[in-house]
Coordinates of C-alpha atoms and ligand atoms in Angstrom, one line a residue:
M471 CA 66.2 -39.0 83.1
P472 CA 68.6 -38.4 80.3
W473 CA 69.5 -41.6 79.5
P474 CA 71.2 -42.8 76.2
T475 CA 68.7 -43.2 73.7
L476 CA 71.2 -45.7 71.8
V477 CA 70.3 -49.4 71.2
D478 CA 73.3 -51.1 71.0
A479 CA 72.2 -53.4 67.7
E480 CA 75.7 -55.6 67.6
I481 CA 75.7 -56.6 71.1
E482 CA 71.8 -56.7 71.0
R483 CA 72.5 -59.2 68.2
L484 CA 75.1 -61.0 69.9
T485 CA 73.3 -61.5 72.6
A486 CA 70.7 -63.1 70.9
A487 CA 72.8 -65.1 69.0
E488 CA 74.7 -66.3 72.2
I489 CA 70.9 -67.3 73.7
Q490 CA 70.3 -69.0 71.2
R491 CA 73.9 -71.2 71.0
Q492 CA 73.5 -71.8 74.7
N493 CA 69.6 -72.7 74.3
T494 CA 70.3 -75.5 71.5
G495 CA 73.5 -77.1 72.0
L496 CA 75.0 -79.2 74.1
Q497 CA 77.3 -76.9 76.9
L498 CA 79.5 -79.8 78.1
I499 CA 82.4 -77.7 79.7
A500 CA 83.1 -79.2 83.0
S501 CA 83.4 -75.7 84.6
E502 CA 80.6 -73.6 83.1
N503 CA 77.3 -73.9 84.5
F504 CA 74.2 -72.4 83.9
A505 CA 73.3 -69.2 86.3
S506 CA 69.7 -68.3 87.3
P507 CA 67.5 -65.3 86.3
A508 CA 68.0 -64.5 90.3
V509 CA 71.6 -64.4 90.0
M510 CA 72.0 -62.7 87.0
A511 CA 69.7 -60.1 88.1
A512 CA 72.0 -59.3 90.8
T513 CA 74.7 -58.9 88.5
G514 CA 72.7 -56.9 86.4
S515 CA 71.7 -54.7 89.8
V516 CA 72.8 -51.5 90.8
F517 CA 75.2 -52.4 92.8
T518 CA 77.4 -52.6 89.9
N519 CA 78.0 -48.7 90.8
K520 CA 79.3 -48.0 93.6
Y521 CA 82.9 -48.7 95.1
A522 CA 83.1 -49.8 98.2
E523 CA 86.8 -50.3 99.0
G524 CA 87.6 -51.9 102.6
Y525 CA 85.4 -54.4 104.2
P526 CA 81.6 -54.1 105.8
G527 CA 81.9 -51.2 108.4
R528 CA 85.9 -50.2 107.4
R529 CA 85.2 -48.8 103.8
Y530 CA 86.9 -46.0 101.5
Y531 CA 84.0 -44.2 100.1
G532 CA 80.9 -42.9 102.0
G533 CA 77.3 -44.6 101.2
N534 CA 78.0 -48.4 101.7
Q535 CA 75.2 -49.3 104.2
V536 CA 73.4 -51.4 102.0
V537 CA 76.4 -52.6 100.3
D538 CA 77.7 -53.5 103.6
D539 CA 74.1 -55.2 104.2
V540 CA 75.1 -57.1 101.4
E541 CA 78.9 -58.5 101.5
D542 CA 78.2 -59.5 105.2
L543 CA 75.0 -61.7 103.8
A544 CA 77.3 -62.9 101.6
R545 CA 80.0 -63.9 103.9
D546 CA 77.7 -65.7 106.0
R547 CA 76.1 -67.8 103.7
I548 CA 79.1 -69.2 102.2
C549 CA 80.8 -69.5 106.0
E550 CA 77.5 -71.6 106.8
L551 CA 77.3 -73.6 103.8
F552 CA 81.2 -74.6 104.7
G553 CA 81.3 -74.7 108.3
A554 CA 84.4 -71.8 108.5
S555 CA 85.0 -69.0 110.7
H556 CA 85.2 -66.7 107.6
A557 CA 85.0 -65.4 104.4
N558 CA 86.4 -63.4 101.4
V559 CA 84.1 -63.0 98.6
Q560 CA 85.3 -60.3 96.9
P561 CA 88.0 -62.0 94.9
H562 CA 86.9 -61.3 91.1
S563 CA 88.0 -65.0 90.2
G564 CA 89.5 -68.0 91.5
A565 CA 93.5 -66.7 89.8
N566 CA 93.0 -64.1 91.8
A567 CA 92.2 -65.9 95.2
N568 CA 94.9 -68.1 94.4
M569 CA 97.3 -65.1 94.2
A570 CA 96.2 -63.3 97.2
V571 CA 96.6 -66.5 99.2
Y572 CA 100.0 -67.0 97.8
Q573 CA 100.3 -62.9 99.3
A574 CA 99.8 -63.7 102.6
L575 CA 101.5 -66.5 103.3
L576 CA 104.4 -66.2 101.2
D577 CA 107.4 -64.1 99.7
P578 CA 108.5 -63.9 95.9
G579 CA 110.9 -67.0 96.1
D580 CA 109.2 -69.2 98.7
T581 CA 108.8 -73.2 97.7
V582 CA 105.0 -74.2 97.2
L583 CA 104.1 -77.9 96.3
G584 CA 101.5 -77.7 93.9
L585 CA 100.0 -80.1 91.5
R586 CA 101.4 -80.4 87.8
L587 CA 99.3 -78.7 85.6
D588 CA 100.0 -82.0 82.7
H589 CA 98.4 -83.8 85.5
G590 CA 95.2 -81.9 86.2
G591 CA 95.9 -79.1 88.4
H592 CA 95.6 -75.3 87.4
L593 CA 97.7 -72.5 86.2
T594 CA 97.8 -70.8 89.0
H595 CA 99.4 -73.9 90.7
G596 CA 102.4 -73.0 89.6
S597 CA 103.2 -72.8 85.5
P598 CA 105.5 -71.2 84.6
V599 CA 104.0 -68.8 82.6
N600 CA 101.7 -68.0 84.9
A601 CA 102.6 -65.3 87.6
S602 CA 102.2 -67.9 90.6
G603 CA 105.4 -69.9 88.7
M604 CA 107.2 -67.1 88.2
T605 CA 107.1 -65.4 91.4
Y606 CA 107.4 -68.6 93.9
D607 CA 109.4 -71.9 93.6
F608 CA 106.8 -74.2 92.7
V609 CA 107.3 -78.1 93.1
G610 CA 105.0 -80.5 91.3
Y611 CA 103.9 -83.3 92.5
G612 CA 101.9 -85.9 90.4
L613 CA 100.0 -88.9 89.3
T614 CA 100.7 -92.7 89.1
P615 CA 101.7 -94.0 86.3
S616 CA 99.5 -97.2 87.1
D617 CA 95.9 -96.0 88.4
E618 CA 96.2 -92.2 87.6
R619 CA 95.2 -90.9 90.7
I620 CA 97.5 -88.3 92.9
D621 CA 100.7 -90.3 94.3
M622 CA 100.5 -89.3 97.9
D623 CA 104.0 -90.8 98.3
Q624 CA 105.7 -88.4 95.8
V625 CA 103.6 -85.8 97.7
E626 CA 105.0 -86.7 100.9
T627 CA 108.2 -87.7 99.6
L628 CA 108.8 -84.0 97.7
A629 CA 107.6 -82.3 101.1
K630 CA 110.0 -83.6 103.2
K631 CA 112.4 -82.6 100.1
H632 CA 112.0 -79.3 99.5
R633 CA 110.2 -78.8 102.8
P634 CA 107.5 -76.1 100.7
K635 CA 105.7 -73.6 103.3
L636 CA 102.6 -74.1 101.3
I637 CA 101.0 -76.8 100.2
V638 CA 98.7 -77.0 97.1
T639 CA 95.4 -79.6 96.3
G640 CA 93.0 -79.4 94.5
A641 CA 92.5 -79.6 90.3
T642 CA 90.7 -78.8 87.4
A643 CA 91.1 -81.8 85.5
Y644 CA 91.1 -84.9 87.8
P645 CA 87.9 -87.2 87.7
R646 CA 88.6 -88.8 91.2
T647 CA 87.4 -87.7 94.5
I648 CA 90.7 -85.7 96.5
D649 CA 91.0 -87.1 99.9
A650 CA 92.4 -83.4 102.0
K651 CA 93.4 -86.2 104.9
P652 CA 96.4 -87.2 103.8
F653 CA 97.5 -84.1 103.2
R654 CA 96.9 -82.5 106.4
D655 CA 99.0 -85.1 108.1
I656 CA 102.3 -84.2 105.5
A657 CA 101.5 -80.6 105.7
D658 CA 101.5 -80.8 110.1
E659 CA 104.9 -83.3 110.0
I660 CA 106.7 -80.5 107.6
G661 CA 104.8 -77.6 109.2
A662 CA 103.3 -76.4 106.2
V663 CA 100.3 -74.4 105.8
L664 CA 97.0 -76.4 103.3
L665 CA 95.0 -74.4 100.8
F666 CA 92.7 -77.1 98.8
D667 CA 91.5 -75.1 96.1
A668 CA 87.9 -76.4 95.4
A669 CA 87.2 -74.4 92.1
H670 CA 85.6 -77.1 90.1
I671 CA 83.9 -79.2 93.4
A672 CA 82.7 -76.6 95.1
G673 CA 79.2 -77.4 95.0
L674 CA 79.4 -81.1 95.1
I675 CA 81.1 -79.9 98.6
V676 CA 78.0 -77.7 99.5
G677 CA 75.4 -80.2 98.0
G678 CA 76.6 -83.2 100.0
V679 CA 78.9 -85.8 97.5
H680 CA 82.3 -85.0 98.3
P681 CA 84.1 -84.7 100.9
N682 CA 83.9 -81.2 102.5
P683 CA 87.9 -79.5 102.6
M684 CA 87.3 -77.2 105.3
D685 CA 87.2 -80.1 107.9
V686 CA 91.1 -79.8 107.4
A687 CA 92.8 -77.1 105.0
D688 CA 93.2 -74.1 106.3
I689 CA 92.1 -72.6 103.5
V690 CA 89.9 -72.8 101.1
T691 CA 89.4 -71.2 97.7
F692 CA 87.0 -71.5 94.7
T693 CA 85.1 -69.9 91.9
T694 CA 81.3 -69.4 92.5
H695 CA 80.8 -70.5 88.4
K696 CA 80.9 -73.7 88.3
T697 CA 79.4 -76.3 90.0
L698 CA 78.1 -73.9 92.6
R699 CA 76.5 -72.0 89.9
G700 CA 76.9 -68.6 91.0
P701 CA 78.0 -65.5 89.4
R702 CA 81.7 -65.6 87.6
G703 CA 83.5 -64.8 90.4
G704 CA 85.9 -66.0 93.3
C705 CA 85.9 -66.8 97.3
I706 CA 88.2 -67.5 100.0
L707 CA 87.2 -69.6 102.9
T708 CA 90.3 -69.4 106.0
T709 CA 90.6 -70.9 109.6
D710 CA 90.8 -67.2 112.1
E711 CA 94.8 -67.6 112.2
H712 CA 94.9 -66.7 108.6
A713 CA 92.2 -64.1 108.1
A714 CA 93.5 -60.9 108.3
A715 CA 96.9 -62.0 105.4
I716 CA 94.7 -63.3 103.6
D717 CA 92.2 -60.0 103.9
K718 CA 95.3 -57.9 103.8
A719 CA 95.8 -59.8 100.3
V720 CA 92.5 -58.9 98.5
F721 CA 92.3 -56.1 99.4
P722 CA 94.8 -53.9 98.7
G723 CA 97.5 -56.8 98.0
Q724 CA 95.8 -57.6 94.7
Q725 CA 92.8 -56.1 94.0
G726 CA 90.4 -52.3 93.7
G727 CA 87.1 -51.9 95.0
P728 CA 85.4 -54.9 95.3
Q729 CA 82.3 -56.2 92.4
E730 CA 79.3 -55.6 95.1
H731 CA 76.9 -56.8 91.9
A732 CA 78.9 -59.8 91.6
I733 CA 78.9 -60.0 95.4
A734 CA 74.9 -59.1 95.8
A735 CA 74.7 -62.6 93.2
K736 CA 77.2 -64.7 95.0
A737 CA 75.4 -64.2 98.0
V738 CA 72.0 -65.6 96.0
A739 CA 74.3 -68.5 94.7
F740 CA 74.9 -69.4 98.2
A741 CA 71.4 -69.0 98.9
E742 CA 70.0 -71.6 96.3
A743 CA 73.1 -73.6 97.2
A744 CA 71.4 -74.4 100.6
T745 CA 68.6 -75.6 99.5
D746 CA 67.5 -79.5 99.3
E747 CA 66.9 -78.8 95.3
F748 CA 70.8 -78.6 95.4
K749 CA 71.0 -81.0 97.5
A750 CA 69.9 -83.2 94.5
Y751 CA 70.9 -81.5 91.6
A752 CA 74.4 -82.4 93.0
A753 CA 73.7 -86.1 93.2
Q754 CA 72.6 -86.0 89.9
I755 CA 76.0 -84.2 88.6
V756 CA 77.5 -87.5 90.1
A757 CA 75.2 -89.6 88.5
N758 CA 75.2 -88.0 85.3
A759 CA 78.7 -88.1 84.9
A760 CA 79.0 -92.1 85.7
A761 CA 76.6 -92.3 83.6
L762 CA 78.2 -90.6 80.3
A763 CA 81.5 -91.8 81.0
E764 CA 80.1 -96.0 81.2
S765 CA 78.7 -95.1 78.0
L766 CA 81.1 -93.2 76.5
A767 CA 83.5 -96.3 77.6
R768 CA 81.5 -98.9 75.7
H769 CA 82.2 -96.8 72.7
G770 CA 85.6 -97.5 73.2
F771 CA 87.3 -94.4 74.2
R772 CA 89.8 -94.4 77.8
L773 CA 88.9 -93.4 81.0
V774 CA 91.1 -91.6 82.4
S775 CA 91.3 -93.8 85.8
G776 CA 89.0 -96.0 84.6
G777 CA 86.5 -93.0 85.6
T778 CA 84.9 -90.3 87.7
D779 CA 83.8 -90.1 90.9
N780 CA 82.4 -86.4 90.3
H781 CA 81.6 -84.0 87.7
L782 CA 84.2 -84.2 84.5
M783 CA 85.8 -87.2 82.9
L784 CA 89.2 -86.9 80.9
V785 CA 88.6 -89.3 78.1
D786 CA 91.8 -90.6 75.7
L787 CA 90.8 -90.4 72.2
R788 CA 93.3 -92.3 71.2
P789 CA 91.8 -96.3 71.7
F790 CA 88.9 -95.3 69.7
D791 CA 90.7 -93.7 66.9
A792 CA 94.5 -93.2 66.8
E793 CA 94.7 -90.0 64.7
L794 CA 91.7 -88.0 66.2
T795 CA 93.6 -85.1 68.3
G796 CA 91.8 -83.7 71.4
K797 CA 92.0 -80.3 69.1
E798 CA 90.6 -82.0 66.2
A799 CA 87.4 -83.3 68.1
Q800 CA 87.2 -79.8 69.9
L801 CA 86.5 -78.4 66.4
V802 CA 84.3 -80.9 64.6
L803 CA 82.0 -81.6 67.8
D804 CA 81.6 -78.0 67.6
E805 CA 80.4 -78.0 64.6
A806 CA 78.1 -80.7 65.3
G807 CA 76.5 -78.3 68.2
I808 CA 78.5 -80.3 71.3
T809 CA 80.9 -77.5 73.2
L810 CA 83.7 -79.2 75.4
N811 CA 87.1 -78.6 75.3
R812 CA 90.7 -80.8 74.3
N813 CA 92.7 -81.4 76.7
S814 CA 96.0 -83.2 77.6
I815 CA 95.8 -86.5 79.4
P816 CA 98.5 -87.6 81.5
D817 CA 102.0 -88.0 80.2
D818 CA 100.6 -86.8 77.0
P819 CA 103.1 -87.9 74.1
R820 CA 100.9 -84.3 72.0
S821 CA 101.7 -81.3 72.5
P822 CA 98.9 -79.0 75.3
F823 CA 97.7 -77.7 72.0
V824 CA 96.7 -80.5 70.7
T825 CA 96.5 -82.9 73.2
S826 CA 95.4 -86.7 72.8
G827 CA 92.6 -86.2 75.0
I828 CA 88.9 -84.3 76.1
R829 CA 87.5 -83.3 79.2
I830 CA 83.8 -83.3 79.9
G831 CA 81.3 -82.0 83.0
T832 CA 77.8 -82.7 83.0
P833 CA 76.8 -79.6 85.5
A834 CA 75.6 -77.6 83.0
V835 CA 73.6 -80.2 81.2
T836 CA 72.3 -81.5 84.7
T837 CA 71.2 -78.2 85.5
Q838 CA 68.9 -78.1 82.4
G839 CA 67.1 -81.3 84.0
M840 CA 69.1 -83.8 81.5
T841 CA 69.3 -87.4 83.5
E842 CA 71.1 -90.8 82.9
T843 CA 69.4 -91.3 79.7
H844 CA 70.4 -88.8 78.4
M845 CA 73.9 -88.8 79.5
V846 CA 73.9 -92.2 77.0
E847 CA 72.2 -90.2 73.8
I848 CA 74.9 -87.8 74.5
A849 CA 77.6 -90.6 74.4
D850 CA 76.2 -91.7 70.5
L851 CA 76.3 -88.2 69.7
I852 CA 79.9 -88.2 70.8
A853 CA 80.7 -90.9 68.9
E854 CA 78.9 -90.7 65.9
T855 CA 80.4 -87.0 65.2
F856 CA 83.8 -88.2 65.5
R857 CA 82.7 -91.4 63.2
S858 CA 81.6 -88.8 60.6
R859 CA 84.0 -86.5 60.9
D860 CA 84.6 -86.4 57.3
D861 CA 81.1 -85.9 55.6
K862 CA 79.5 -82.4 56.8
A863 CA 76.1 -83.9 55.9
L864 CA 76.5 -86.6 58.9
I865 CA 77.5 -83.9 61.2
A866 CA 74.7 -81.6 59.8
S867 CA 72.3 -84.9 61.4
V868 CA 74.6 -84.4 64.0
R869 CA 73.7 -81.2 64.6
E870 CA 69.8 -81.4 64.4
R871 CA 69.8 -84.8 67.0
V872 CA 71.4 -82.3 69.1
R873 CA 69.1 -79.8 68.9
T874 CA 66.1 -82.0 69.0
L875 CA 67.8 -83.1 72.6
C876 CA 68.2 -80.0 74.0
E877 CA 64.5 -78.6 72.7
P878 CA 62.5 -79.3 76.0
F879 CA 65.8 -78.4 78.0
A880 CA 66.6 -74.2 76.6
P881 CA 68.2 -73.2 80.0
Y882 CA 66.8 -69.4 78.8
P883 CA 63.2 -70.2 77.0
F884 CA 62.3 -66.3 77.6
Ligands
DSN1900 N1 89.9 -72.6 83.0 C1 89.3 -73.4 84.1 C2 88.9 -74.6 83.5 O1 88.1 -75.0 82.6 O2 89.1 -75.5 84.4 C3 89.5 -73.2 85.9 O3 90.5 -71.8 85.4

């Protein structure tokens, strides 16, 4: 076989460097996880070579007998996990999944209700700089100033006033359980369709530690690489009523050829998520988040909404140190080997580029096998990094402690 003989030394070096970074640091970005070797093997499989525009049994290219089985397996497995009647596993991302839903249900200019980005929503929930906000008339609902929970009275008032065709719920930076039922009631009252974006919590739902929105929503979208721990990608679940429109909107509406290697990897992840081990994993994610939130509160940080019910927390840095911005916090933690992202807190006086908060998630460290005692240590390391932020030597010593903490838990030690 005349394969190229080139060894790409640069990419090999960079891959080794990234493995080293992931193995030796704390990965606390709430939307990240470590995919299993089986998921990564499928992602790197021969399915990357195959064109398969269309759907199983209805392809525009030949040679899809095997690929059809792969895609059917992925669809069946995820339908089983959520109790859904139809799945589209082709979206390349969560953003694509959401845009396909909009295309399936709406005409440009139609009104939609979505959670404001600065209160924990997503770009594709109508941000003016995103195609969703440019194409459709999004009206944003937010959190109550008192307890920083989704303001259902506001949702109802806005729904009755604007009569949206679609109501979107779900979040990227909301630490509390989202009950889909009151959204269903409001949607029914005004004749709207209900979309639940479960990107962050799909693994928690499947693991049984968050209520399943498919019980009441018309459509559920999610990514497969967050708490669900699969390959990067998206997925749409829908009732039969919207199935044909959704499929048409994904292909040919939004995408061309599906990435069947990613779909094979999604199928593997869905099988992994059906196990008792995964249920225990999901429960541990939540227990770890609660332990980390409590420990951070003891250090003097303020938890938005007072804590967390899920895999993430939003931390208001100001009570700990009024001068410390989210931007600076993210940078100095990076130096200490602690990776997370700055995040606006509700009604943040600072810009989204600077922020007064950080977002912290426990899916990745939980995959590594860390438990509540390690969360206490992680909170100590975060607080100590901030206290030492003007002292390079002290930051270097925290970096060493992070390395020591992570050593027995390296996700990719081979
Ligand atoms: N950017 C993702 C997150 O970090 O939450 C959402 O798309």
